[in-house]
Amino acid sequence: MTTAGEQQGPIRIDTLGDWRRSDYCGALRASDIGRELLLMGWVAGRRDHGGIVFIDLRDRTGIVQIVLDPDDSPVAHERAHALRSEYVVAVKGKLTARPEETRNPALPTGEVELRVSEIRVLSTSRVLPFPLDDETEANEAVRLKHRFLDLRRPRLTSNLMARHRATTAVRSYLDGKGFIDVETPILTRSTPEGARDYLVPSRVNPGMVYALPQSPQLFKQILMVSGFDRYYQIVRCFRDEDLRADRQPEFTQIDIEMSFVGQEDVMALTEGLLVAGAKAIGAPVPETPFPRMQYDEAMRRFGTDRPDTRFGLEIVELSDLMRESKARILQSAVERGGIVAGILAEEGKQLSRRELDELVAWVQTLGAGGLAWIRAAEDGWQSPLAKFFDEGEREKICERTGLRTGGVLFLVAGPRTHALQVLGQLRLRLGHMLKRIPEGQWNYLWVTDFPLLEYNLEAKRLSAVHHPFTAPKDEDLERLGTEPESVKAQAYDVVLNGTELGGGSIRIHRPDVQAKLFEALGIDETQQRQQFGFLLDALSFGAPPHGGIALGLDRLCMLWLGESSIRDVIAFPKTQKASDPMSEAPSAPNAAQLRELGLRFVVRE
RNA sequence: GGGGUCGUAGCUCAGCUGGUUAGAGCGCCGGCCUGUCACGCCGGAGGUCGCGAGUUCGAGCCUCGUCGGCCCCGCCA
């Protein structure tokens, strides 16, 4: 950038006048040759030969080549020298076939070009802070500060247009199935459990706050009680938790609830919706019904409740073989009620000693006791634990896991759930390292039969795995009071390639069952009234059996479009610190605002 | 709350073991150029090495702190 570049230059800005666009740039084809056109767009590139000038004109549909030839119009040609990147221009002219040898097969519009008879310069541009091509990936902070420019990049433009097609298809699909789009409040009340809330102080109720919804859960259930029967909403949700590549503080859910249905009905509907969405966005259309897997099996084989089933490297348990082992670390884990389990990498030979050491160190950062490995080399086992295993044990281990020469077996010992989760993460990492994850495969999967409750170590009480309105399986109902942790929920998650797309459940519609669940959760009657009174009221006035699901629209679009960050399918996303470099949100409130709200900030040490 | 990584020209990045005047490509500015499409050729401008302390004769490079981007753990019913 130079000072000269900051000047707008002597170029004259024209008015739009009565000019109106006749066509979009990206749609022009050989069939349009001969037409008189009026195009409007941004200067995406300029090749000025002095005697003849080529302009790449871009709008949201694509790029078409514009030719400014003094033989066509000396005036337009003369003005073309002053054009710069991202100037906005309108051009009038005739669409012609490009001379045979100058066609550009890389461009959908490469067979044609517009020969300009008249040009209007509608707007100029400062020099760009970063190039707008799809190749150079500028620093995210710079991109977000100038999001209006970032969004001009063809990839982001087409991502947002594709997202629009998906949401349109979803609305049309749900409308066709008789669903009613109903809006629910953004200013609502905080509910306990779940994520941290974003709070909004109420001016007219000093000392009181609203919470932004983490999801419209209670409202959609109430709509069922009200008899709407089938509800949907494409709705913003807010969770004040730390961000990830696939997580934003505000995100969009496709929220669905329906009455007089069971789990299978919701799942079938969801599959149809995903088919419609995938079709509209141009992603491979999944086959239905999707495969199913019970939660217990997912944990046992994949160490997670959202397994990526595109590759093997499954978990194998070895606890029974280690009960008597001389390898104390492994043996004692079993003795204490934990497990020993492993993952076999058949092609583990390609992992260097250094990579193995890095894996061991990495697993330790996950909070696991440690990671042991056994490398089956030509001349015997190489392993920190090798000396502890006799011939018989080695044979059994090989038999159980399939370990053979060239392979590496990874072992983790510890409390069951934790060991499995660590292995689940190790599995993903190995999948990447060994390039085992196939591109172009789309494994949709239902995970079912979640436990209803789990023991929360921090809170020292049971908490809901899904949420406290999830119905237990009918046959498990009576165990709610006696063995609550054995009760399964009528809950289901849909997973794509190891990413959770969404989840739902059949809800509790009977006040007596809901009360039992609150009891199991240790929420007393006063708290119940205070926190969920309105839902309990609603359930007591004739609630239909109902259930639903919520799907993460941003994540869906991200996966469907092959993006690795949710930010690239959201027009105005936030950084990892939940800030927006463009608008500079969040910002400090001024004194008058604080006074009016009756707030005072206390500086945290 | 924690771990990792990055921050040098508008952008992407190089910069050795701490040592003279901090480089490249692209972009930008000026000139030339009638079939380019990553146009080409000639010339030029452009730097708070994120910021602040410290060590040192000397810091882009070492130390500490801090700010910011990204990835991950915890967290996200």
XYZ file of C-alpha atoms (C1' of nucleotides) in Angstrom:
682
model
C 0.000 0.000 0.000
C 1.256 3.449 -0.835
C -0.101 6.894 -0.255
C -0.811 7.076 -3.936
C -2.815 3.888 -3.640
C -4.941 5.454 -0.942
C -5.990 8.238 -3.247
C -9.156 7.620 -5.167
C -7.420 9.014 -8.210
C -8.859 11.256 -10.863
C -11.335 8.676 -12.062
C -14.873 9.858 -12.602
C -17.657 8.008 -10.785
C -20.794 7.500 -12.818
C -24.339 7.173 -11.611
C -26.278 4.015 -12.197
C -28.946 6.053 -13.991
C -31.464 3.907 -15.806
C -29.058 1.017 -16.375
C -30.359 -2.305 -15.092
C -28.620 -5.644 -15.082
C -29.687 -8.109 -17.754
C -27.739 -11.175 -16.588
C -25.421 -12.576 -13.951
C -21.805 -13.027 -15.013
C -21.296 -16.655 -14.076
C -24.321 -17.955 -15.973
C -23.284 -16.881 -19.477
C -22.720 -19.653 -21.972
C -22.186 -20.178 -25.672
C -25.968 -20.236 -26.078
C -26.034 -16.545 -25.115
C -23.686 -15.507 -27.931
C -25.012 -12.596 -29.929
C -27.083 -11.099 -27.121
C -26.753 -7.476 -26.068
C -26.063 -7.586 -22.328
C -25.750 -5.246 -19.397
C -23.592 -6.703 -16.643
C -22.669 -5.352 -13.237
C -20.006 -6.576 -10.902
C -16.610 -6.247 -9.329
C -13.262 -6.087 -11.099
C -11.677 -9.366 -10.073
C -8.693 -9.012 -12.353
C -7.308 -6.793 -15.065
C -4.931 -7.562 -17.881
C -4.019 -4.283 -19.522
C -2.121 -4.700 -22.772
C -2.216 -1.013 -23.528
C -3.968 -1.502 -26.813
C -6.568 -3.889 -25.434
C -7.771 -4.447 -21.880
C -9.270 -7.597 -20.382
C -11.323 -7.445 -17.208
C -12.528 -10.383 -15.147
C -15.937 -9.258 -13.957
C -17.238 -11.040 -10.880
C -20.590 -11.283 -9.168
C -21.947 -13.905 -6.783
C -22.424 -16.383 -9.613
C -18.934 -16.325 -11.047
C -16.617 -14.587 -13.463
C -16.847 -13.610 -17.113
C -14.213 -11.976 -19.295
C -14.851 -8.425 -20.482
C -12.964 -7.055 -23.491
C -12.294 -3.358 -23.893
C -11.065 -2.804 -27.421
C -10.581 0.670 -28.898
C -12.141 -0.650 -32.101
C -15.383 -1.287 -30.199
C -15.354 1.880 -28.125
C -12.381 4.244 -27.794
C -14.017 5.945 -24.809
C -14.653 2.763 -22.837
C -11.176 1.460 -23.653
C -9.577 4.659 -22.443
C -11.440 4.513 -19.139
C -10.470 0.892 -18.614
C -6.847 1.807 -17.893
C -7.918 3.445 -14.657
C -9.858 0.429 -13.364
C -8.414 -1.325 -10.346
C -9.226 -4.405 -8.291
C -12.708 -4.449 -6.766
C -13.981 -1.354 -8.517
C -17.675 -1.779 -9.217
C -18.585 -1.340 -12.858
C -21.522 -1.700 -15.194
C -20.811 -2.682 -18.778
C -22.984 -2.717 -21.847
C -22.024 -4.754 -24.869
C -22.448 -7.796 -27.035
C -21.596 -11.302 -25.917
C -19.342 -12.934 -28.485
C -17.626 -16.248 -28.968
C -13.982 -16.130 -28.004
C -11.537 -16.765 -30.830
C -10.963 -20.499 -30.850
C -7.408 -20.468 -29.494
C -8.251 -18.061 -26.661
C -10.968 -20.091 -24.979
C -10.411 -20.815 -21.326
C -11.596 -24.288 -20.342
C -10.840 -23.556 -16.680
C -13.746 -21.106 -16.609
C -17.404 -22.133 -16.945
C -17.862 -18.968 -19.013
C -14.606 -19.600 -20.890
C -16.143 -19.868 -24.341
C -17.578 -16.368 -24.337
C -16.602 -12.767 -23.637
C -18.386 -9.440 -23.532
C -17.200 -6.796 -26.008
C -17.929 -3.511 -24.286
C -19.547 -0.603 -26.050
C -20.142 1.485 -22.952
C -18.918 1.404 -19.351
C -20.001 3.049 -16.124
C -17.733 3.079 -13.092
C -20.061 2.870 -10.117
C -17.599 2.644 -7.259
C -13.886 2.578 -6.555
C -11.983 0.565 -3.983
C -9.019 1.057 -1.721
C -6.134 -1.339 -2.152
C -7.109 -4.681 -0.632
C -5.712 -5.822 2.731
C -5.468 -9.368 1.411
C -5.956 -11.085 -1.958
C -9.439 -12.385 -2.692
C -8.425 -15.581 -4.417
C -9.297 -18.947 -2.918
C -5.675 -20.053 -2.677
C -4.063 -17.628 -0.246
C -5.427 -18.195 3.199
C -4.792 -14.932 5.027
C -4.656 -14.824 8.797
C -8.090 -15.343 10.269
C -7.978 -12.108 12.266
C -7.380 -10.100 9.085
C -10.082 -11.992 7.234
C -12.644 -11.443 9.967
C -11.797 -7.762 10.340
C -12.602 -7.364 6.651
C -15.299 -9.973 6.467
C -17.113 -8.009 3.727
C -14.093 -8.741 1.515
C -13.561 -12.282 2.747
C -17.134 -13.087 1.784
C -16.395 -12.002 -1.784
C -14.019 -14.924 -2.119
C -15.735 -17.406 -4.388
C -15.425 -20.258 -1.922
C -17.174 -18.403 0.883
C -19.764 -16.932 -1.447
C -20.633 -20.359 -2.758
C -20.631 -21.838 0.760
C -23.273 -19.358 1.884
C -25.301 -19.878 -1.249
C -25.131 -23.635 -0.739
C -26.221 -23.198 2.856
C -29.216 -21.239 1.614
C -30.140 -24.084 -0.720
C -29.899 -26.545 2.170
C -32.105 -24.510 4.509
C -34.608 -23.910 1.744
C -34.773 -27.657 1.085
C -35.156 -28.373 4.790
C -38.015 -25.896 5.119
C -39.726 -27.293 2.083
C -39.270 -30.872 3.281
C -40.674 -30.113 6.719
C -43.491 -28.030 5.322
C -44.382 -30.951 3.105
C -44.570 -33.179 6.185
C -46.969 -30.813 7.902
C -44.550 -29.022 10.212
C -45.315 -25.508 11.421
C -42.527 -22.962 11.817
C -43.063 -21.229 15.169
C -40.702 -18.691 16.707
C -39.700 -18.954 20.340
C -38.234 -16.287 22.649
C -34.634 -15.178 22.534
C -35.010 -13.382 25.849
C -35.931 -16.227 28.143
C -35.090 -17.575 31.531
C -32.001 -19.361 32.641
C -32.375 -23.059 33.290
C -29.943 -25.000 35.410
C -27.691 -27.757 34.093
C -26.227 -27.665 30.661
C -23.932 -25.009 29.342
C -23.225 -21.567 30.737
C -25.862 -19.039 29.783
C -25.432 -15.698 28.114
C -27.259 -13.290 30.380
C -29.062 -10.069 29.477
C -29.889 -7.626 32.267
C -33.437 -6.320 32.393
C -33.743 -2.560 32.714
C -37.373 -2.601 33.757
C -36.703 -5.327 36.320
C -33.601 -4.120 38.117
C -31.435 -6.933 39.406
C -32.994 -9.463 37.055
C -31.632 -11.080 33.929
C -32.876 -12.923 30.919
C -30.864 -15.776 29.488
C -30.375 -16.405 25.800
C -31.655 -19.885 24.941
C -29.216 -22.775 24.772
C -31.999 -24.329 22.720
C -35.766 -23.839 22.573
C -36.236 -27.151 24.385
C -38.953 -26.206 26.861
C -40.858 -24.026 24.427
C -41.073 -26.668 21.765
C -42.416 -29.150 24.291
C -44.984 -26.589 25.368
C -46.006 -26.133 21.735
C -46.745 -29.851 21.703
C -48.910 -29.453 24.780
C -50.624 -26.605 22.975
C -51.526 -29.019 20.226
C -49.355 -27.793 17.356
C -48.471 -31.424 16.808
C -45.546 -30.782 14.477
C -43.155 -27.874 15.025
C -39.885 -26.857 13.466
C -37.641 -23.855 13.568
C -34.269 -22.980 12.138
C -33.154 -21.176 15.217
C -30.159 -19.530 16.828
C -28.884 -21.028 20.076
C -26.353 -19.612 22.506
C -23.860 -21.350 24.760
C -21.166 -19.544 26.677
C -18.536 -22.252 26.455
C -15.049 -22.388 24.989
C -14.866 -22.566 21.210
C -13.520 -25.158 18.827
C -13.176 -25.475 15.069
C -16.718 -26.879 14.990
C -18.196 -24.777 17.799
C -19.407 -21.167 17.919
C -20.977 -19.299 20.847
C -24.061 -18.734 18.711
C -25.001 -21.441 16.301
C -28.025 -22.582 14.360
C -30.141 -25.623 14.994
C -32.770 -27.259 12.891
C -35.146 -27.796 15.781
C -37.964 -30.302 15.460
C -40.661 -31.649 17.744
C -43.621 -33.909 17.002
C -46.513 -35.453 18.906
C -47.889 -39.017 19.039
C -44.650 -40.579 17.824
C -41.941 -42.912 18.980
C -38.224 -42.887 18.444
C -38.402 -44.595 15.050
C -40.686 -41.913 13.642
C -38.303 -39.107 14.542
C -35.365 -41.024 13.157
C -37.089 -41.775 9.857
C -38.124 -38.156 9.491
C -34.577 -37.014 10.210
C -33.149 -39.351 7.619
C -35.509 -37.933 5.017
C -34.487 -34.434 6.011
C -30.796 -35.204 5.696
C -31.370 -36.749 2.292
C -33.211 -33.626 1.161
C -30.508 -31.353 2.546
C -27.617 -33.329 1.072
C -29.322 -33.407 -2.294
C -29.910 -29.649 -2.266
C -26.391 -28.747 -1.234
C -24.801 -31.143 -3.685
C -23.293 -33.585 -1.200
C -23.548 -37.342 -1.776
C -27.052 -38.509 -0.906
C -26.988 -41.039 1.929
C -28.732 -44.372 1.769
C -31.496 -44.908 4.277
C -32.088 -46.230 6.807
C -28.782 -45.300 8.434
C -26.931 -47.996 10.361
C -27.611 -48.152 14.107
C -25.288 -48.736 17.005
C -26.029 -48.924 20.674
C -24.170 -46.560 22.953
C -22.489 -49.400 24.845
C -21.139 -50.865 21.648
C -19.906 -47.494 20.429
C -17.986 -46.981 23.652
C -16.603 -50.516 23.645
C -15.438 -50.535 20.027
C -14.658 -46.873 19.400
C -14.253 -45.217 22.788
C -16.739 -42.484 21.989
C -20.468 -41.923 21.600
C -19.886 -40.563 18.101
C -17.796 -43.174 16.317
C -16.125 -42.530 13.001
C -16.786 -45.853 11.311
C -14.886 -45.059 8.128
C -11.839 -46.980 9.286
C -10.877 -49.843 11.573
C -8.369 -49.526 14.397
C -11.047 -50.695 16.771
C -10.531 -51.139 20.472
C -9.883 -54.636 21.834
C -10.185 -55.416 25.511
C -7.478 -57.517 27.171
C -8.426 -57.228 30.822
C -8.930 -60.975 31.339
C -5.468 -61.702 29.927
C -3.845 -59.198 32.258
C -5.384 -60.347 35.512
C -2.268 -62.358 36.387
C 0.254 -60.396 34.364
C 3.673 -59.545 35.724
C 3.311 -56.145 34.098
C 2.189 -54.474 37.293
C 0.824 -51.340 35.632
C -1.597 -53.402 33.603
C -2.357 -56.007 36.206
C -3.123 -53.522 38.955
C -5.510 -51.582 36.748
C -7.587 -54.717 36.333
C -7.307 -55.567 39.990
C -8.726 -52.168 40.869
C -11.759 -52.790 38.688
C -10.495 -51.036 35.608
C -9.628 -52.438 32.216
C -6.729 -52.972 29.886
C -7.566 -52.394 26.254
C -5.663 -51.745 23.105
C -5.633 -50.764 19.484
C -3.720 -52.649 16.856
C -2.058 -50.790 14.022
C -1.226 -53.543 11.540
C 1.006 -51.184 9.583
C 2.511 -49.731 12.757
C 5.978 -50.500 11.453
C 5.955 -47.184 9.625
C 5.758 -45.322 12.931
C 9.186 -44.237 14.090
C 10.412 -44.620 17.633
C 10.153 -40.866 17.909
C 6.524 -40.868 16.769
C 5.747 -43.551 19.328
C 7.343 -41.435 22.045
C 5.320 -38.441 20.909
C 2.144 -40.479 21.100
C 3.008 -41.551 24.630
C 3.582 -37.930 25.625
C 0.377 -36.823 23.910
C -1.713 -39.456 25.655
C -0.353 -38.195 28.947
C -1.654 -34.712 28.169
C -5.112 -36.278 27.881
C -4.844 -37.132 31.551
C -4.371 -40.848 31.062
C -1.971 -42.786 33.209
C 0.018 -43.674 30.164
C 0.325 -45.457 26.906
C 2.248 -48.652 26.363
C 3.203 -50.010 22.985
C 4.403 -53.319 21.695
C 6.170 -53.419 18.367
C 6.276 -56.847 16.772
C 9.557 -56.756 14.892
C 11.238 -59.476 12.871
C 13.488 -60.355 15.781
C 10.860 -60.293 18.494
C 8.923 -57.808 20.576
C 10.202 -54.329 21.159
C 8.381 -52.746 24.041
C 9.008 -51.114 27.365
C 6.897 -53.971 28.733
C 8.457 -56.770 26.686
C 10.240 -58.414 29.599
C 6.995 -58.919 31.507
C 5.335 -61.200 28.978
C 6.173 -64.885 28.686
C 5.640 -66.933 25.560
C 2.159 -68.040 26.513
C 0.969 -64.535 27.197
C 2.445 -63.266 23.979
C 0.543 -65.873 22.064
C -2.720 -65.015 23.737
C -2.230 -61.320 23.128
C -1.509 -61.956 19.470
C -4.486 -64.210 19.157
C -6.808 -61.678 20.781
C -5.592 -58.608 18.925
C -4.244 -59.970 15.656
C -0.777 -58.589 16.365
C 1.720 -59.877 13.814
C 5.166 -58.956 12.599
C 5.151 -55.360 11.399
C 2.344 -54.317 13.687
C 2.231 -52.154 16.768
C -0.188 -52.726 19.610
C -1.060 -49.765 21.823
C -2.272 -50.458 25.339
C -4.044 -48.258 27.842
C -4.976 -49.307 31.371
C -7.280 -47.552 33.787
C -10.851 -46.989 34.866
C -13.109 -48.362 32.188
C -14.753 -45.280 30.731
C -11.639 -43.188 30.876
C -9.425 -45.823 29.291
C -11.916 -46.275 26.464
C -12.167 -42.544 25.869
C -8.410 -42.192 25.710
C -8.240 -45.040 23.227
C -11.013 -43.379 21.264
C -8.893 -40.281 20.866
C -5.783 -42.314 20.143
C -7.727 -44.118 17.451
C -8.573 -40.887 15.666
C -5.013 -39.697 15.872
C -3.671 -42.997 14.562
C -6.242 -42.871 11.802
C -4.769 -39.572 10.654
C -1.141 -40.576 11.127
C -1.577 -43.812 9.230
C -3.771 -42.165 6.596
C -6.516 -44.650 7.280
C -9.413 -42.210 6.967
C -10.838 -42.491 3.468
C -11.853 -39.308 1.668
C -15.197 -39.211 -0.036
C -16.882 -41.645 2.295
C -19.954 -40.503 4.217
C -20.813 -42.733 7.154
C -24.064 -41.655 8.715
C -24.881 -43.510 11.902
C -27.498 -43.541 14.632
C -26.267 -44.056 18.153
C -29.086 -45.285 20.389
C -29.790 -46.646 23.854
C -27.919 -43.969 25.748
C -27.950 -44.236 29.505
C -30.524 -41.870 30.968
C -28.354 -40.756 33.862
C -24.700 -40.682 34.741
C -22.845 -39.972 37.921
C -21.346 -36.517 37.916
C -18.118 -36.564 39.901
C -17.991 -32.807 40.405
C -21.571 -32.363 41.507
C -21.473 -35.669 43.391
C -24.883 -36.625 42.164
C -26.590 -38.090 39.127
C -27.126 -35.849 36.144
C -28.981 -36.291 32.879
C -26.906 -37.525 29.962
C -29.212 -35.874 27.429
C -31.433 -33.507 29.369
C -33.808 -33.948 32.314
C -36.918 -34.242 30.118
C -35.748 -37.322 28.268
C -38.000 -40.336 28.674
C -36.592 -43.568 30.006
C -37.257 -46.701 28.014
C -40.688 -47.965 29.005
C -39.312 -51.272 30.234
C -36.692 -49.539 32.404
C -39.119 -47.175 34.094
C -39.476 -49.156 37.298
C -35.709 -49.282 37.885
C -35.545 -45.467 38.010
C -35.876 -45.503 41.785
C -33.738 -48.570 42.455
C -30.920 -48.762 39.906
C -31.039 -45.389 38.154
C -27.722 -45.802 36.385
C -28.927 -48.908 34.564
C -31.879 -47.094 32.982
C -31.662 -46.511 29.261
C -33.107 -43.440 27.591
C -35.264 -43.119 24.522
C -32.540 -40.920 23.093
C -30.655 -40.977 19.823
C -27.772 -39.106 18.230
C -27.068 -38.898 14.539
C -23.394 -38.975 13.652
C -21.559 -38.318 10.390
C -17.941 -39.402 10.060
C -17.325 -39.016 13.760
C -19.046 -35.662 14.158
C -22.269 -35.352 16.119
C -24.835 -33.790 13.814
C -27.570 -33.707 16.378
C -29.533 -35.582 18.909
C -32.976 -35.966 20.279
C -35.248 -37.986 22.410
C -38.753 -38.957 23.255
C -39.742 -36.645 26.108
C -41.452 -37.322 29.356
C -45.085 -36.278 29.020
C -46.398 -37.562 32.360
C -45.973 -35.320 35.399
C -45.534 -38.334 37.687
C -42.642 -39.704 35.618
C -41.077 -36.285 35.408
C -41.285 -35.984 39.182
C -39.577 -39.355 39.591
C -36.749 -38.259 37.355
C -36.276 -35.018 39.249
C -36.145 -37.079 42.389
C -33.416 -39.292 40.932
C -31.524 -36.157 39.950
C -31.821 -34.826 43.472
C -33.828 -31.781 42.443
C -36.328 -31.138 45.221
C -39.856 -29.927 44.761
C -39.080 -26.303 45.530
C -36.345 -26.241 42.914
C -38.585 -28.016 40.433
C -41.301 -25.399 40.861
C -38.813 -22.591 40.668
C -36.928 -23.791 37.626
C -39.348 -25.788 35.541
C -42.687 -24.853 37.061
C -44.161 -23.767 33.758
C -43.252 -27.026 32.050
C -44.660 -29.089 34.929
C -47.817 -27.005 34.778
C -48.081 -27.610 31.064
C -47.577 -31.362 31.444
C -50.437 -31.464 33.943
C -52.971 -30.092 31.449
C -53.083 -32.897 28.942
C -49.686 -33.379 27.337
C -49.473 -35.645 24.302
C -46.636 -38.140 24.006
C -43.983 -36.312 22.016
C -40.368 -36.237 20.978
C -38.029 -34.538 18.626
C -34.517 -33.776 17.554
C -32.166 -30.860 17.011
C -29.561 -30.839 14.259
C -26.562 -28.556 14.095
C -27.029 -26.743 10.805
C -23.571 -25.146 10.764
C -21.824 -28.453 11.326
C -23.972 -30.131 8.717
C -23.061 -27.522 6.131
C -19.421 -27.686 7.138
C -19.269 -31.433 6.561
C -21.386 -31.403 3.439
C -19.179 -28.697 1.913
C -15.953 -30.349 2.977
C -14.866 -27.435 5.144
C -12.740 -27.990 8.223
C -14.051 -24.985 10.134
C -17.595 -24.016 11.004
C -16.540 -20.389 10.474
C -16.395 -20.941 6.741
C -20.120 -21.636 6.520
C -21.208 -18.742 8.759
C -21.394 -15.224 7.364
C -20.200 -13.454 10.489
C -18.525 -15.895 12.850
C -16.569 -15.142 15.989
C -12.972 -15.881 16.929
C -11.904 -18.455 19.476
C -12.200 -15.738 22.108
C -15.812 -15.137 21.028
C -15.039 -11.721 19.599
C -15.853 -10.167 16.253
C -12.855 -8.223 14.896
C -15.083 -6.402 12.396
C -17.724 -4.927 14.687
C -15.402 -5.161 17.674
C -17.971 -6.955 19.776
C -18.038 -7.422 22.677
C -17.436 -3.881 23.880
C -17.370 -2.122 27.209
C -20.710 -0.628 28.246
C -20.736 3.068 28.982
C -21.477 4.516 32.390
C -24.999 5.580 31.461
C -25.917 2.082 30.300
C -24.608 0.551 33.488
C -26.445 3.088 35.634
C -29.694 2.465 33.815
C -29.331 -1.282 34.291
C -28.237 -0.930 37.882
C -25.015 -2.794 37.188
C -21.497 -2.354 38.415
C -18.524 -4.316 37.110
C -16.192 -5.828 39.647
C -12.648 -6.356 38.444
C -11.573 -9.944 38.945
C -8.136 -10.523 40.460
C -8.410 -23.149 33.780
C -4.462 -25.931 30.975
C -1.231 -27.639 26.629
C 0.628 -26.654 21.634
C 1.653 -23.406 17.616
C 2.060 -18.886 15.021
C 2.917 -13.270 14.979
C 8.987 -10.057 10.246
C 6.564 -5.137 3.991
C -0.596 -4.739 2.268
C -0.661 -10.650 1.808
C 2.144 -15.442 2.046
C 6.665 -16.495 3.971
C 12.599 -16.829 4.421
C 16.009 -14.767 7.930
C 22.141 -19.618 10.040
C 25.437 -20.037 16.213
C 23.099 -13.077 18.815
C 26.974 -9.311 14.688
C 27.365 -4.403 8.916
C 22.314 -1.262 5.568
C 16.313 -7.198 7.467
C 15.134 -10.359 2.192
C 11.878 -13.166 -1.653
C 7.237 -14.001 -4.324
C 2.626 -11.799 -4.933
C 0.226 -7.121 -4.377
C 0.823 -1.607 -4.853
C 2.749 3.004 -7.751
C 4.934 4.944 -12.629
C 6.151 3.733 -17.815
C 5.689 0.442 -22.224
C 2.607 -3.269 -24.498
C -3.903 -5.246 -29.420
C -5.626 -11.835 -27.421
C -4.519 -12.047 -22.222
C -6.683 -15.129 -18.461
C -1.098 -16.425 -12.374
C -0.417 -11.592 -19.111
C 4.613 -9.841 -20.167
C 8.830 -6.234 -19.941
C 11.399 -1.855 -17.469
C 11.655 1.199 -13.136
C 10.058 2.474 -8.061
C 7.913 2.974 -3.187
C 6.937 0.266 1.040
C 9.419 -2.358 7.832
C 7.222 0.078 15.513
C 10.422 -7.619 13.219
C 2.720 -7.766 17.728
C 3.670 -4.906 22.426
C 6.631 -4.157 27.181
C 10.571 -5.157 30.239
C 15.298 -7.748 30.814
C 20.250 -10.145 29.528
C 24.267 -8.393 26.265
C 29.364 -4.186 23.691
C 25.321 -5.618 20.334
C 18.557 -8.690 20.111
C 14.135 -10.143 14.468
C 17.016 -14.266 16.943
C 18.031 -15.414 24.125
C 14.804 -14.732 29.015
C 10.316 -13.063 31.429
C 5.668 -10.846 30.918
C 1.644 -9.360 27.900
C -1.803 -8.995 23.562
C -3.819 -11.423 19.365
C -4.929 -15.647 15.537
C -5.378 -20.912 15.088
C -5.489 -26.269 16.984
C -6.407 -29.343 21.214
C -7.696 -30.955 26.637
C -11.123 -29.562 30.350
C -16.000 -27.535 29.330
C -20.134 -27.870 25.602
C -27.463 -31.608 29.504
